[in-house]
PDB file of C-alpha atoms in Angstrom:
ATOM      1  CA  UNK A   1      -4.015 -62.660  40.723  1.00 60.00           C
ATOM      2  CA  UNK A   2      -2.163 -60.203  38.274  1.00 66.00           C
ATOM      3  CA  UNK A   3       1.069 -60.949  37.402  1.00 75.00           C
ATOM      4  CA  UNK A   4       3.618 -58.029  37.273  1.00 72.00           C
ATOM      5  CA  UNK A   5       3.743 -58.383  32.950  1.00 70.00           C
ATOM      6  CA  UNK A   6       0.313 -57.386  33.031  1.00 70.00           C
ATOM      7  CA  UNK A   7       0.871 -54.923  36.064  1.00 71.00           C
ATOM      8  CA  UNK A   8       3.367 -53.511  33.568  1.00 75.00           C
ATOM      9  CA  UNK A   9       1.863 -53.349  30.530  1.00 73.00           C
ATOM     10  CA  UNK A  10      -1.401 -51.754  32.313  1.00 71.00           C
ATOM     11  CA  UNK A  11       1.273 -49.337  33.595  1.00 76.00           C
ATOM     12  CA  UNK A  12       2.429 -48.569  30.256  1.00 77.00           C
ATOM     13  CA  UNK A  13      -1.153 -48.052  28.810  1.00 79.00           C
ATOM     14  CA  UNK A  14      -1.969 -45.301  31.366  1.00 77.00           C
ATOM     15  CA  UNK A  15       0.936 -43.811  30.787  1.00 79.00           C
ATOM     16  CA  UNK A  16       0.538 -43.700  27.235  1.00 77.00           C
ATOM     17  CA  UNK A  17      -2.596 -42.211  27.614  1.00 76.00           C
ATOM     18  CA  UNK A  18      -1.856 -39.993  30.118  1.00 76.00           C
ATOM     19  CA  UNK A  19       1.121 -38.198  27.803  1.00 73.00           C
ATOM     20  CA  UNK A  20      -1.531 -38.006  24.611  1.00 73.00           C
ATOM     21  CA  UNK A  21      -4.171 -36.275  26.803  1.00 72.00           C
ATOM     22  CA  UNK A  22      -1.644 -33.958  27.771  1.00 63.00           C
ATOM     23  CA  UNK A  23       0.282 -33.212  24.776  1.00 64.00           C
ATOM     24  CA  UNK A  24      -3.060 -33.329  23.419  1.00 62.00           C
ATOM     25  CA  UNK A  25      -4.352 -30.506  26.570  1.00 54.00           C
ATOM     26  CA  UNK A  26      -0.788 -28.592  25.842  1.00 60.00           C
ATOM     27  CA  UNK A  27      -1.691 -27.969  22.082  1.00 55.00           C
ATOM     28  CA  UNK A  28      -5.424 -27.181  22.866  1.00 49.00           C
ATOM     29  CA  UNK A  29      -3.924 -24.274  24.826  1.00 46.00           C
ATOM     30  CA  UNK A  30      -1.305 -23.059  22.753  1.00 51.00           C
ATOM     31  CA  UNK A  31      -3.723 -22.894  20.135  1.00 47.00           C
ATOM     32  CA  UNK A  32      -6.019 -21.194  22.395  1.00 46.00           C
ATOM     33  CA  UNK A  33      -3.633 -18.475  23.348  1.00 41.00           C
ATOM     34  CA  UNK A  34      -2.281 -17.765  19.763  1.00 48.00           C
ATOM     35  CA  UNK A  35      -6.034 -17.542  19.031  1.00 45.00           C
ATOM     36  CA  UNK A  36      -6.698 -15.454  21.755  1.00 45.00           C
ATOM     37  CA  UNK A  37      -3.673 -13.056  20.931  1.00 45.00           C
ATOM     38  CA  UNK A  38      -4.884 -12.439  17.197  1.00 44.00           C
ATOM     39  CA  UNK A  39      -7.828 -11.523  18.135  1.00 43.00           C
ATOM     40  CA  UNK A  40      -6.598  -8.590  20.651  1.00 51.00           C
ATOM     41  CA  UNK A  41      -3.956  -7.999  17.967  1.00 59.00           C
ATOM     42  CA  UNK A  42      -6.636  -7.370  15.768  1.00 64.00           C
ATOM     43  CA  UNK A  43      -8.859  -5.131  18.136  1.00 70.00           C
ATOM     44  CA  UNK A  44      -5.333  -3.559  19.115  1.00 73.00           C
ATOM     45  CA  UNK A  45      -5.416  -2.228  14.659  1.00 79.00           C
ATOM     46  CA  UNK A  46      -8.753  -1.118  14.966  1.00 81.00           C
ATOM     47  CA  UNK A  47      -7.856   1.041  18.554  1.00 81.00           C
ATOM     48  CA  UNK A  48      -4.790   2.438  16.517  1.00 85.00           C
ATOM     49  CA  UNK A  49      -7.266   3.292  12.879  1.00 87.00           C
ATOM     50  CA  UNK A  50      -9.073   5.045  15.258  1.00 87.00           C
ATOM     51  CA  UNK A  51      -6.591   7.572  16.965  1.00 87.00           C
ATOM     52  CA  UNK A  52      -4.842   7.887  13.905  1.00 90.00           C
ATOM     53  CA  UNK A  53      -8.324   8.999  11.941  1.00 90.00           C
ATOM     54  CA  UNK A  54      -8.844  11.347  14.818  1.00 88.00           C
ATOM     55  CA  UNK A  55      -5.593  12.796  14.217  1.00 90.00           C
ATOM     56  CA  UNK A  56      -5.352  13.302  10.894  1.00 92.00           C
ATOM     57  CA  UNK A  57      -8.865  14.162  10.224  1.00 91.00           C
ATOM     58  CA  UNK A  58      -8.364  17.340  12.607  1.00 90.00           C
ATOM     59  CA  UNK A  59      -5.201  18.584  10.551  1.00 93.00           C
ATOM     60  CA  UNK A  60      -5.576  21.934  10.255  1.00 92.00           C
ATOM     61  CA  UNK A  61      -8.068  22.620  13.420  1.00 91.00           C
ATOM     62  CA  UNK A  62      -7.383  26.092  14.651  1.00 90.00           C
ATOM     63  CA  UNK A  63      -4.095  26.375  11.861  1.00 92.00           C
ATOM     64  CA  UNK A  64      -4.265  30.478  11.196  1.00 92.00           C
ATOM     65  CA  UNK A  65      -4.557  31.242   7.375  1.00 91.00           C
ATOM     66  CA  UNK A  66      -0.683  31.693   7.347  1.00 89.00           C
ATOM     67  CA  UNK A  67       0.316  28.635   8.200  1.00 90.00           C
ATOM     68  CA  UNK A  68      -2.132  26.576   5.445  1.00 90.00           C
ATOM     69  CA  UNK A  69       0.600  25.557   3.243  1.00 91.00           C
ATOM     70  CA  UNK A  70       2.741  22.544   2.512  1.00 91.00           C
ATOM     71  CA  UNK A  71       6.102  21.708   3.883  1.00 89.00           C
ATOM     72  CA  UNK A  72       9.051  19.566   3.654  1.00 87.00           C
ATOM     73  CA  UNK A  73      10.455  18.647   6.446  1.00 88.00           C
ATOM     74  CA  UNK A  74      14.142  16.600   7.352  1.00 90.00           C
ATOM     75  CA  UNK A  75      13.549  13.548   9.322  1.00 93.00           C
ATOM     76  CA  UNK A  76      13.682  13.910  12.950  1.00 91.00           C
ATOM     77  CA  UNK A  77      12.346  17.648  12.421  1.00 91.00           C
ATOM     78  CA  UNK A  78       9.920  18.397  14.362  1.00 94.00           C
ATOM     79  CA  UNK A  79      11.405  21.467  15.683  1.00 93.00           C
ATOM     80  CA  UNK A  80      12.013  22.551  12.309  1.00 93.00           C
ATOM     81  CA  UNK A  81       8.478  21.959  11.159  1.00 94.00           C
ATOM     82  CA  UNK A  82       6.763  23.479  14.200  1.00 93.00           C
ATOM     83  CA  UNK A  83       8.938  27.030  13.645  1.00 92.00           C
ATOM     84  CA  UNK A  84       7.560  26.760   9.852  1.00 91.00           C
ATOM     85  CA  UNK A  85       4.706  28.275   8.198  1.00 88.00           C
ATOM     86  CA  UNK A  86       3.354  24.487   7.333  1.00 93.00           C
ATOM     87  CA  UNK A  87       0.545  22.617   8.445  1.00 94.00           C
ATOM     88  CA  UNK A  88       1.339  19.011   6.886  1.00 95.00           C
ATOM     89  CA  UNK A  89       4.575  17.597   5.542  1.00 95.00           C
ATOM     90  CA  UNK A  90       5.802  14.169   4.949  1.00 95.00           C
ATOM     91  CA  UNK A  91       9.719  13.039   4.738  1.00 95.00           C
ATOM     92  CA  UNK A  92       9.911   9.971   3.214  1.00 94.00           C
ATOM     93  CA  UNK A  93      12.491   6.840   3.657  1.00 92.00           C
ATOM     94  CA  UNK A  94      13.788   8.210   6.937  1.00 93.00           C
ATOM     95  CA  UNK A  95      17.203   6.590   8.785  1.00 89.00           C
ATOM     96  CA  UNK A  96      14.208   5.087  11.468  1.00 81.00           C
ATOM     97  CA  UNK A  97      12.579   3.583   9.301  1.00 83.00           C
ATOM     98  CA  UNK A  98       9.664   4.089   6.754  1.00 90.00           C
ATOM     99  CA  UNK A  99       8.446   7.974   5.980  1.00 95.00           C
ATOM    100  CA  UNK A 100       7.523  10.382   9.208  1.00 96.00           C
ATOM    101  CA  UNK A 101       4.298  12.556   9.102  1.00 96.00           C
ATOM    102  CA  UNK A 102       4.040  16.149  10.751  1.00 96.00           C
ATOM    103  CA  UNK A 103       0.946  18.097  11.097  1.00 95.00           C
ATOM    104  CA  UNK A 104      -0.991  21.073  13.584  1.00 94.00           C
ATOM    105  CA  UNK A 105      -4.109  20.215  14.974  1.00 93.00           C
ATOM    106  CA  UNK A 106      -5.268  22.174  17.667  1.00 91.00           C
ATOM    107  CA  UNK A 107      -7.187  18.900  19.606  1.00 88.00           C
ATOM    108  CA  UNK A 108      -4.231  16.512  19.375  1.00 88.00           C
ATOM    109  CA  UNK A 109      -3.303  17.633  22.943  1.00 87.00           C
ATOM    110  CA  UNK A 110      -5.691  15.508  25.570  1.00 81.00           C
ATOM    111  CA  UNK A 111      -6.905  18.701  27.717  1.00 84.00           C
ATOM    112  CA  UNK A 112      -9.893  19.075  28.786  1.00 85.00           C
ATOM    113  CA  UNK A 113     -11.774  21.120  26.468  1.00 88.00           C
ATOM    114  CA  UNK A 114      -9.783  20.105  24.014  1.00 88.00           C
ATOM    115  CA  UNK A 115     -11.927  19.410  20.375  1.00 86.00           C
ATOM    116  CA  UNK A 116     -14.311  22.337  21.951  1.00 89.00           C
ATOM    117  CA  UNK A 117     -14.638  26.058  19.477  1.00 89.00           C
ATOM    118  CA  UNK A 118     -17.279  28.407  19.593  1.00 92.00           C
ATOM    119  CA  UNK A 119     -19.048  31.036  17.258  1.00 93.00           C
ATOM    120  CA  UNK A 120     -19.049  34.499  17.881  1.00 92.00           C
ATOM    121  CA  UNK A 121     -21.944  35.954  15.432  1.00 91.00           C
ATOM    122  CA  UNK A 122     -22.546  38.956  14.191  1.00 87.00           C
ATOM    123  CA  UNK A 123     -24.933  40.299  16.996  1.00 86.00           C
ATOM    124  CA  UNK A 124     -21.809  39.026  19.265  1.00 86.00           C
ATOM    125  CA  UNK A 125     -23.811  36.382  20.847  1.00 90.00           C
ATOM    126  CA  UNK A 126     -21.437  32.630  20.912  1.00 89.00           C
ATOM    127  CA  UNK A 127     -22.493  29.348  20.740  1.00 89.00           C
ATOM    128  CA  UNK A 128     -21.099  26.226  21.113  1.00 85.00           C
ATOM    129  CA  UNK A 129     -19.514  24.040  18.528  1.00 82.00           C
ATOM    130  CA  UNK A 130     -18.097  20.680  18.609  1.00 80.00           C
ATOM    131  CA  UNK A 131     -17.151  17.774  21.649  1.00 78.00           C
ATOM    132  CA  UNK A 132     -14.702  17.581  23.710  1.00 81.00           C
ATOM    133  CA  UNK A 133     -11.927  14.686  22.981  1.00 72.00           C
ATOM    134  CA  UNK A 134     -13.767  12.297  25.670  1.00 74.00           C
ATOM    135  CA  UNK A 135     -16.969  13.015  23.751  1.00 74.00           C
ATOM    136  CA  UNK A 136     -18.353  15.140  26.539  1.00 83.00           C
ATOM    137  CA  UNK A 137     -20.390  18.314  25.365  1.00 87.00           C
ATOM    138  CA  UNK A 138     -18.431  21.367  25.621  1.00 89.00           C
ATOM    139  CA  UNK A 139     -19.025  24.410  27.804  1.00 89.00           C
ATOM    140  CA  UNK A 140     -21.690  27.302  26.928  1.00 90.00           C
ATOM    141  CA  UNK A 141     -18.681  29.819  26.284  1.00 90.00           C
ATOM    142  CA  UNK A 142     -15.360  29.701  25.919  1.00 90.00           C
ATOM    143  CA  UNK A 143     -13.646  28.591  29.517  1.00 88.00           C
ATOM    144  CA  UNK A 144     -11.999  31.329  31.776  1.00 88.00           C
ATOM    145  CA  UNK A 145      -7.816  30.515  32.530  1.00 88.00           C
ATOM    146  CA  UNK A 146      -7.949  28.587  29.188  1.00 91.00           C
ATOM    147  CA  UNK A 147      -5.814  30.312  26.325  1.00 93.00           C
ATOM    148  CA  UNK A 148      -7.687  31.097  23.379  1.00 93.00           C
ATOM    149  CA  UNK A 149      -6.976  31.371  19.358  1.00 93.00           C
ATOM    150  CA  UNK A 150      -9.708  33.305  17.519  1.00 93.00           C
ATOM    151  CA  UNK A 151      -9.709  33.189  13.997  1.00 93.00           C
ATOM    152  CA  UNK A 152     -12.061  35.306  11.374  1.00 92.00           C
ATOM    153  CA  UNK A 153     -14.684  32.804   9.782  1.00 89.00           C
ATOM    154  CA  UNK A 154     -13.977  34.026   5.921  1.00 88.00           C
ATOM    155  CA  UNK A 155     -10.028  34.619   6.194  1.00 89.00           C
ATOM    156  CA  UNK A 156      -8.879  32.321   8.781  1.00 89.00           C
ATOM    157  CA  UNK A 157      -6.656  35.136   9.869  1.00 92.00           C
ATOM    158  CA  UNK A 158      -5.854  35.742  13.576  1.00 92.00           C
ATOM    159  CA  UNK A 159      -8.305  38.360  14.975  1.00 92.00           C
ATOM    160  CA  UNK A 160      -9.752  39.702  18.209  1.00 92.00           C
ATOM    161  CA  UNK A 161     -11.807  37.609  20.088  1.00 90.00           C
ATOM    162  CA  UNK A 162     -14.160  40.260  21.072  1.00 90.00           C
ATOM    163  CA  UNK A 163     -14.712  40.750  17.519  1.00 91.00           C
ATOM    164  CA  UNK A 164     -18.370  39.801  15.362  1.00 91.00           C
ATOM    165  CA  UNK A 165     -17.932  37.092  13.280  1.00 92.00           C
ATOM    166  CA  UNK A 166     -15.164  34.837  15.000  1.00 93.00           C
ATOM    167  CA  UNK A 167     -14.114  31.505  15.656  1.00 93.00           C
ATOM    168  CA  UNK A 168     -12.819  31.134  18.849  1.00 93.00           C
ATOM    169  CA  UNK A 169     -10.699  28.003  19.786  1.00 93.00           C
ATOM    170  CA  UNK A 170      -8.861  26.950  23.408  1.00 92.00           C
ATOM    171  CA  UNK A 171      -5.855  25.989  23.553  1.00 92.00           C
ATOM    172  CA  UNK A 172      -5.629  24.992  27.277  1.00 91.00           C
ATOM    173  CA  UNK A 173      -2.615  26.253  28.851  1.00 91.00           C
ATOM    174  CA  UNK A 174      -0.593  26.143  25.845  1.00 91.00           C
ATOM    175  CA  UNK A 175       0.611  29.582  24.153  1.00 90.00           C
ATOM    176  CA  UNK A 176       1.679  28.567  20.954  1.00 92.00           C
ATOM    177  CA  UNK A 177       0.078  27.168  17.984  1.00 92.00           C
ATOM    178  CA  UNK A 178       3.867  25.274  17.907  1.00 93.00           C
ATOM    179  CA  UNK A 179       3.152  23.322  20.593  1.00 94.00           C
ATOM    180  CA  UNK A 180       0.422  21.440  18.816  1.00 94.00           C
ATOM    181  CA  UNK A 181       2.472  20.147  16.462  1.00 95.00           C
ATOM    182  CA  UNK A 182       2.922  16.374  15.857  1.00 95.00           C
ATOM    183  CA  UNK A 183       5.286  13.859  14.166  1.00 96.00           C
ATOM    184  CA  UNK A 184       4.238  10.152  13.797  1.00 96.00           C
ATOM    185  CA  UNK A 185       7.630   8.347  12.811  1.00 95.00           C
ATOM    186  CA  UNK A 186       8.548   4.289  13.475  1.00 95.00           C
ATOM    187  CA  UNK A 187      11.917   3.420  16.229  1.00 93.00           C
ATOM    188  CA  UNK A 188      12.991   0.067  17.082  1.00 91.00           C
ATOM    189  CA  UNK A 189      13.723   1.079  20.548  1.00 89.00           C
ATOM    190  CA  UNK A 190      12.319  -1.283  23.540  1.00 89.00           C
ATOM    191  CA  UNK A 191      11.096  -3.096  20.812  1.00 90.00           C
ATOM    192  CA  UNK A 192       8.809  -6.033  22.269  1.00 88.00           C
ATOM    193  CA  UNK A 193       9.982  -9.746  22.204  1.00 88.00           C
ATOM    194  CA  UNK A 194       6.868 -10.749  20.582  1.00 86.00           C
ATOM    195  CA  UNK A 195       7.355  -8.877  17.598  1.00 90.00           C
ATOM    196  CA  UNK A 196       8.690 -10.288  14.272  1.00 92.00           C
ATOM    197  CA  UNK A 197      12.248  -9.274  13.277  1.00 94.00           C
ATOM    198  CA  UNK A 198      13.015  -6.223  11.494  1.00 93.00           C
ATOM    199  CA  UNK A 199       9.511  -4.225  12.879  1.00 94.00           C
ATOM    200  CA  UNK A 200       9.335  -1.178  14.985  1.00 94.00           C
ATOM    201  CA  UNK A 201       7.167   0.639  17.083  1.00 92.00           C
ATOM    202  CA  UNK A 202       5.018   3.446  15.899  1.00 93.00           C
ATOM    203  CA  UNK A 203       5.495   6.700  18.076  1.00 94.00           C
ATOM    204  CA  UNK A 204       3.686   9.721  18.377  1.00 94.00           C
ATOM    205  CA  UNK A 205       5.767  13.370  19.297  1.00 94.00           C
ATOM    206  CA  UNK A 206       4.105  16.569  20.491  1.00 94.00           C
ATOM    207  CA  UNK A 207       6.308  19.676  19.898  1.00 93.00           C
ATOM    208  CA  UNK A 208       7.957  19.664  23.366  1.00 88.00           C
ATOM    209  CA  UNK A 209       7.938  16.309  24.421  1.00 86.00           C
ATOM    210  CA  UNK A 210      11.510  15.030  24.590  1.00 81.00           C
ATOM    211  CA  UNK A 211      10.645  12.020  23.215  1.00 83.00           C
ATOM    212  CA  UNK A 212       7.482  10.274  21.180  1.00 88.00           C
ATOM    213  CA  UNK A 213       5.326   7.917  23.020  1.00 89.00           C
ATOM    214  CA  UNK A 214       4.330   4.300  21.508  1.00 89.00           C
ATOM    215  CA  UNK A 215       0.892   3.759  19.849  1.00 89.00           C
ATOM    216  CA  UNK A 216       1.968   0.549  18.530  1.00 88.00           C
ATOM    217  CA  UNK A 217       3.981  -1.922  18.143  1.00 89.00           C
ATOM    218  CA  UNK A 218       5.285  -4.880  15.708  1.00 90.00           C
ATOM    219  CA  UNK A 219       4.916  -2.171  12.801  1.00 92.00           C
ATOM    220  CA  UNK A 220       7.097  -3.448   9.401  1.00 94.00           C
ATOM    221  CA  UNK A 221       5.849  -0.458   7.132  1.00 95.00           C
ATOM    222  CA  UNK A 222       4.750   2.849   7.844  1.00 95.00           C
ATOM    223  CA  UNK A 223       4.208   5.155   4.337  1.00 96.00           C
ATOM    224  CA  UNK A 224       1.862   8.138   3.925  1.00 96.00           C
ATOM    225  CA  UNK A 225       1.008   9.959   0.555  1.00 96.00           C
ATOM    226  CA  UNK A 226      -1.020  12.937  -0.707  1.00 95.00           C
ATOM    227  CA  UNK A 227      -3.985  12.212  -2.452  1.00 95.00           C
ATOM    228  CA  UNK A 228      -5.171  15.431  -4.530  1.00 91.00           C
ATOM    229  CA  UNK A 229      -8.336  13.779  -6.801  1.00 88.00           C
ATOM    230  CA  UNK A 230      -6.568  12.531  -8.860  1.00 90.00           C
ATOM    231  CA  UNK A 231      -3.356  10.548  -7.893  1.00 93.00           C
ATOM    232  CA  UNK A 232      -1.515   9.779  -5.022  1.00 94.00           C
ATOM    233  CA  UNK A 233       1.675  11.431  -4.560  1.00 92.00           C
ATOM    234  CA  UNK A 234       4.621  12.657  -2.721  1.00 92.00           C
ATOM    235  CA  UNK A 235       4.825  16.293  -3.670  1.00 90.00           C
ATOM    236  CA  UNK A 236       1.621  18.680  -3.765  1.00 88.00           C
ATOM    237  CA  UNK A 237       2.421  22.537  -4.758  1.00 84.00           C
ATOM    238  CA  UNK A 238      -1.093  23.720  -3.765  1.00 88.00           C
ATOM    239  CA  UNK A 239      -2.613  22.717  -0.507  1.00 90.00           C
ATOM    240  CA  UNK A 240      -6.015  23.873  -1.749  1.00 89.00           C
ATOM    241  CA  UNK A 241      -6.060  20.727  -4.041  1.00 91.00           C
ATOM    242  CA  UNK A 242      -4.682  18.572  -0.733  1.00 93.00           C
ATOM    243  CA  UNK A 243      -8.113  15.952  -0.573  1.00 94.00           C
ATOM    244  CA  UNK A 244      -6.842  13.269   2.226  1.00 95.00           C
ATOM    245  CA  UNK A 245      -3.593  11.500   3.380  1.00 95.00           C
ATOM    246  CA  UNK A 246      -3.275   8.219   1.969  1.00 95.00           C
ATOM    247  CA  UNK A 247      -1.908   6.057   5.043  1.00 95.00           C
ATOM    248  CA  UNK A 248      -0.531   2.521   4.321  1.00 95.00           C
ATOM    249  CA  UNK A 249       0.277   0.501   7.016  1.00 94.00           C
ATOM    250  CA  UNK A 250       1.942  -3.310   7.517  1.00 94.00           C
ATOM    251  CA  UNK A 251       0.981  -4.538  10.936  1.00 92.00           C
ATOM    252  CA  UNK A 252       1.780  -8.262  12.568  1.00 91.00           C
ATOM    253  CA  UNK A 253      -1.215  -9.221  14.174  1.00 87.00           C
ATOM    254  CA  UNK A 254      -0.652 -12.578  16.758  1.00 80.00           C
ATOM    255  CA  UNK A 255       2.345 -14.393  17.846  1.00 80.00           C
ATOM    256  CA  UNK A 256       4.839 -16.609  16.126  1.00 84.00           C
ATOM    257  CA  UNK A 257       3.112 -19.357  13.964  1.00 84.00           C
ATOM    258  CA  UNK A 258       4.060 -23.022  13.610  1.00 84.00           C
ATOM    259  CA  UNK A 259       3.090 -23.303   9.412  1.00 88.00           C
ATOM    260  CA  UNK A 260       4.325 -20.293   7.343  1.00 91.00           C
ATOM    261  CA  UNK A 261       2.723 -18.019   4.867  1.00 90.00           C
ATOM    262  CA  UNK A 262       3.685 -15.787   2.745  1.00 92.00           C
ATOM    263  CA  UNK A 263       3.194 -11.778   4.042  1.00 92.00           C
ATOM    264  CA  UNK A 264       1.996  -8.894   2.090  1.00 92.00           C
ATOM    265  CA  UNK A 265       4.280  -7.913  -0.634  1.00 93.00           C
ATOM    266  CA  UNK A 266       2.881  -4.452  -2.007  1.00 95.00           C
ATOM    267  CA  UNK A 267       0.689  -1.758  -1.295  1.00 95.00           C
ATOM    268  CA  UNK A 268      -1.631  -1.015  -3.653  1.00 93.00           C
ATOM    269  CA  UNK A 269      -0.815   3.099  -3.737  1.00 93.00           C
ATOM    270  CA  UNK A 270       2.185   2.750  -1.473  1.00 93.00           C
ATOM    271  CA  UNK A 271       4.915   0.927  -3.462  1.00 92.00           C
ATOM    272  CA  UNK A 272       6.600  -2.369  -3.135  1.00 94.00           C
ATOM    273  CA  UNK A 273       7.529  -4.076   0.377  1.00 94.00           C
ATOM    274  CA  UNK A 274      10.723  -5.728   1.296  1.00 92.00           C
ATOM    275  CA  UNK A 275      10.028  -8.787   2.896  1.00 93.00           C
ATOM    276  CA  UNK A 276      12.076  -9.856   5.614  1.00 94.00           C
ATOM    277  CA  UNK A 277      12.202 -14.029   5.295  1.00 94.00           C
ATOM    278  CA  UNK A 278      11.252 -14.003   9.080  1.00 94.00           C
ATOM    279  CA  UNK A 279       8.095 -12.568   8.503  1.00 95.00           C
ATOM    280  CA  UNK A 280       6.603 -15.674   6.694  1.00 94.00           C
ATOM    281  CA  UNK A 281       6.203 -16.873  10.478  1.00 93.00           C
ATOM    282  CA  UNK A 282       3.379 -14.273  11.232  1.00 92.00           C
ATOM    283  CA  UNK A 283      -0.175 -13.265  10.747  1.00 89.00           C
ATOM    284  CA  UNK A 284       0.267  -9.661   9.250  1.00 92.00           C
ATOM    285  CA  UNK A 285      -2.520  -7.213   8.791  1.00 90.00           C
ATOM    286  CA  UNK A 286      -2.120  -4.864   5.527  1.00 92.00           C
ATOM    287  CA  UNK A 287      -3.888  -1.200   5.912  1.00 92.00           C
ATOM    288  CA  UNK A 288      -3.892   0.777   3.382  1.00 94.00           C
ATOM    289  CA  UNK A 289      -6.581   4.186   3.742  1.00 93.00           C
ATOM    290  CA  UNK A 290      -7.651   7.806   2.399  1.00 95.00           C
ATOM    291  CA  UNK A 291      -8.102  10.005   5.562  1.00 94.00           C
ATOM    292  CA  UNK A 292      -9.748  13.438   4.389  1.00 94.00           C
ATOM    293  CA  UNK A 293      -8.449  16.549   5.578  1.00 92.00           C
ATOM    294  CA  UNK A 294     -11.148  19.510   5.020  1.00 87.00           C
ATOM    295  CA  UNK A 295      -9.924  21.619   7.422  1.00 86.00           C
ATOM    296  CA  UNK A 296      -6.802  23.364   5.564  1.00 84.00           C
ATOM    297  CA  UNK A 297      -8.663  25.090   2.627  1.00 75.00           C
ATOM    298  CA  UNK A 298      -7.393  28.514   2.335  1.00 67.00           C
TER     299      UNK A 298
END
């Protein structure tokens, strides 16, 4: 027979075997899930790289020859910057947090044709130029109901779009260049709980929109600078000499970690960072880029 000492200590065995294979199962998953949640973190950086090359690659799409110039705007200004005769401007070390980029580009509005233009040549015959924003090929003339912009191919100035010679650009149902205007700027509003302390979400405003809509989250820096060949800067007199946007980024990738390390202190082009002592807790992803802009020679 077994005696109940033995019974016991079998007891306590299992039991002690039971607890490692679960602690054991618990940690397996937790691992698996932090694992799991860098990775889509880090897909979730190169979805937002994406949009924002889009973006600022177009600046200037469709901008008339009077509006080619360089602003500077307040923060918060998109009105401002919209009723102004600029088609990029930066204000830096905003009350929300980090600098706030404005820009016109005729396809940053998700309509249908939108990214489409044509050519009218000199024998008045049009093709077609360019995709539509799904990637789609665009239609053999410019659409009927759509609203168009036609611009002279050597001055960029507005002209008729019967005319020889033209570019002609939709602009949906929109009637003003103004409302293709766009800030990028950071807010801490509805802020999700996953997100290290002291990090914001990145929003993106259309001229009209009450309000900017989030393209990501868990942001700690957002800076921009011009880049004219030769140096990266903060003011630029001529926009002709304008090469790219410089576009530095800090980024928490994955959820809180168990071992610290230390973040990202500098940007290489973008200036120092202050590091919040929180942040040693979290993966971080540093982005720092040149986007060209080649459509806002004069």
């Amino acid at each position: 027979g077994i005696t109940l000492v033995e019974l016991l200590v079998v007891i306590a065995i299992v039991a002690l075997s039971a607890g490692g294979i679960f602690f054991a199962y618990r940690s397996l998953v937790k691992e698996t899930i932090r694992q799991s949640l860098f990775a889509k973190n880090e897909q979730d950086v190169e979805v937002l790289l994406a949009s924002l090359r889009k973006d600022l690659q177009g600046i200037g799409f469709g901008v008339p020859v009077d509006r080619l110039s360089v602003g500077t705007p307040n923060c918060d200004g998109l009105d401002g910057f919209a009723d102004s005769d600029s088609v990029v401007s930066i204000a830096f070390n905003c009350p929300s947090g980090g600098d706030e980029l404005y820009f016109l580009n005729l396809a940053t509005r998700s309509f249908r044709n939108s990214g489409c233009w044509w050519i009218r040549n000199w024998n008045g015959s049009v093709t077609t130029e360019g995709r539509r924003w799904t990637l789609e090929n665009c239609p053999d003339s410019p659409p009927a109901g759509e609203n168009l912009l036609c611009l002279d191919m050597a001055s960029k100035a507005v002209a008729d779009c019967d005319s020889p010679n033209t570019l002609i650009l939709t602009m949906g149902n929109r009637t003003s260049i103004n409302d293709f205007a766009v800030r990028y700027y950071l807010s801490n509003t509805n802020l999700p709980k996953e997100c290290a302390p002291g990090t914001f979400n990145l929003l993106k405003q259309v001229y009209g929109d009450a309000l900017g809509q989030p393209i990501a989250s868990c942001i700690a820096v957002f800076r921009v600078r011009y880049f004219d060949g030769q140096s990266y800067t903060t003011n630029i007199d001529d926009i002709n000499n304008l090469r790219a946007i410089r576009l530095c980024l800090l980024m928490q990738v994955g959820g809180k970690m168990d071992t610290p390390m230390e973040p990202p202190n500098s940007f290489e082009q973008c200036g120092d960072i202050a590091i919040n002592p929180e942040w040693r807790w979290y993966r971080w992803r540093l982005v720092e880029e040149d986007i060209p802009v080649r459509n806002i020679r004069r």
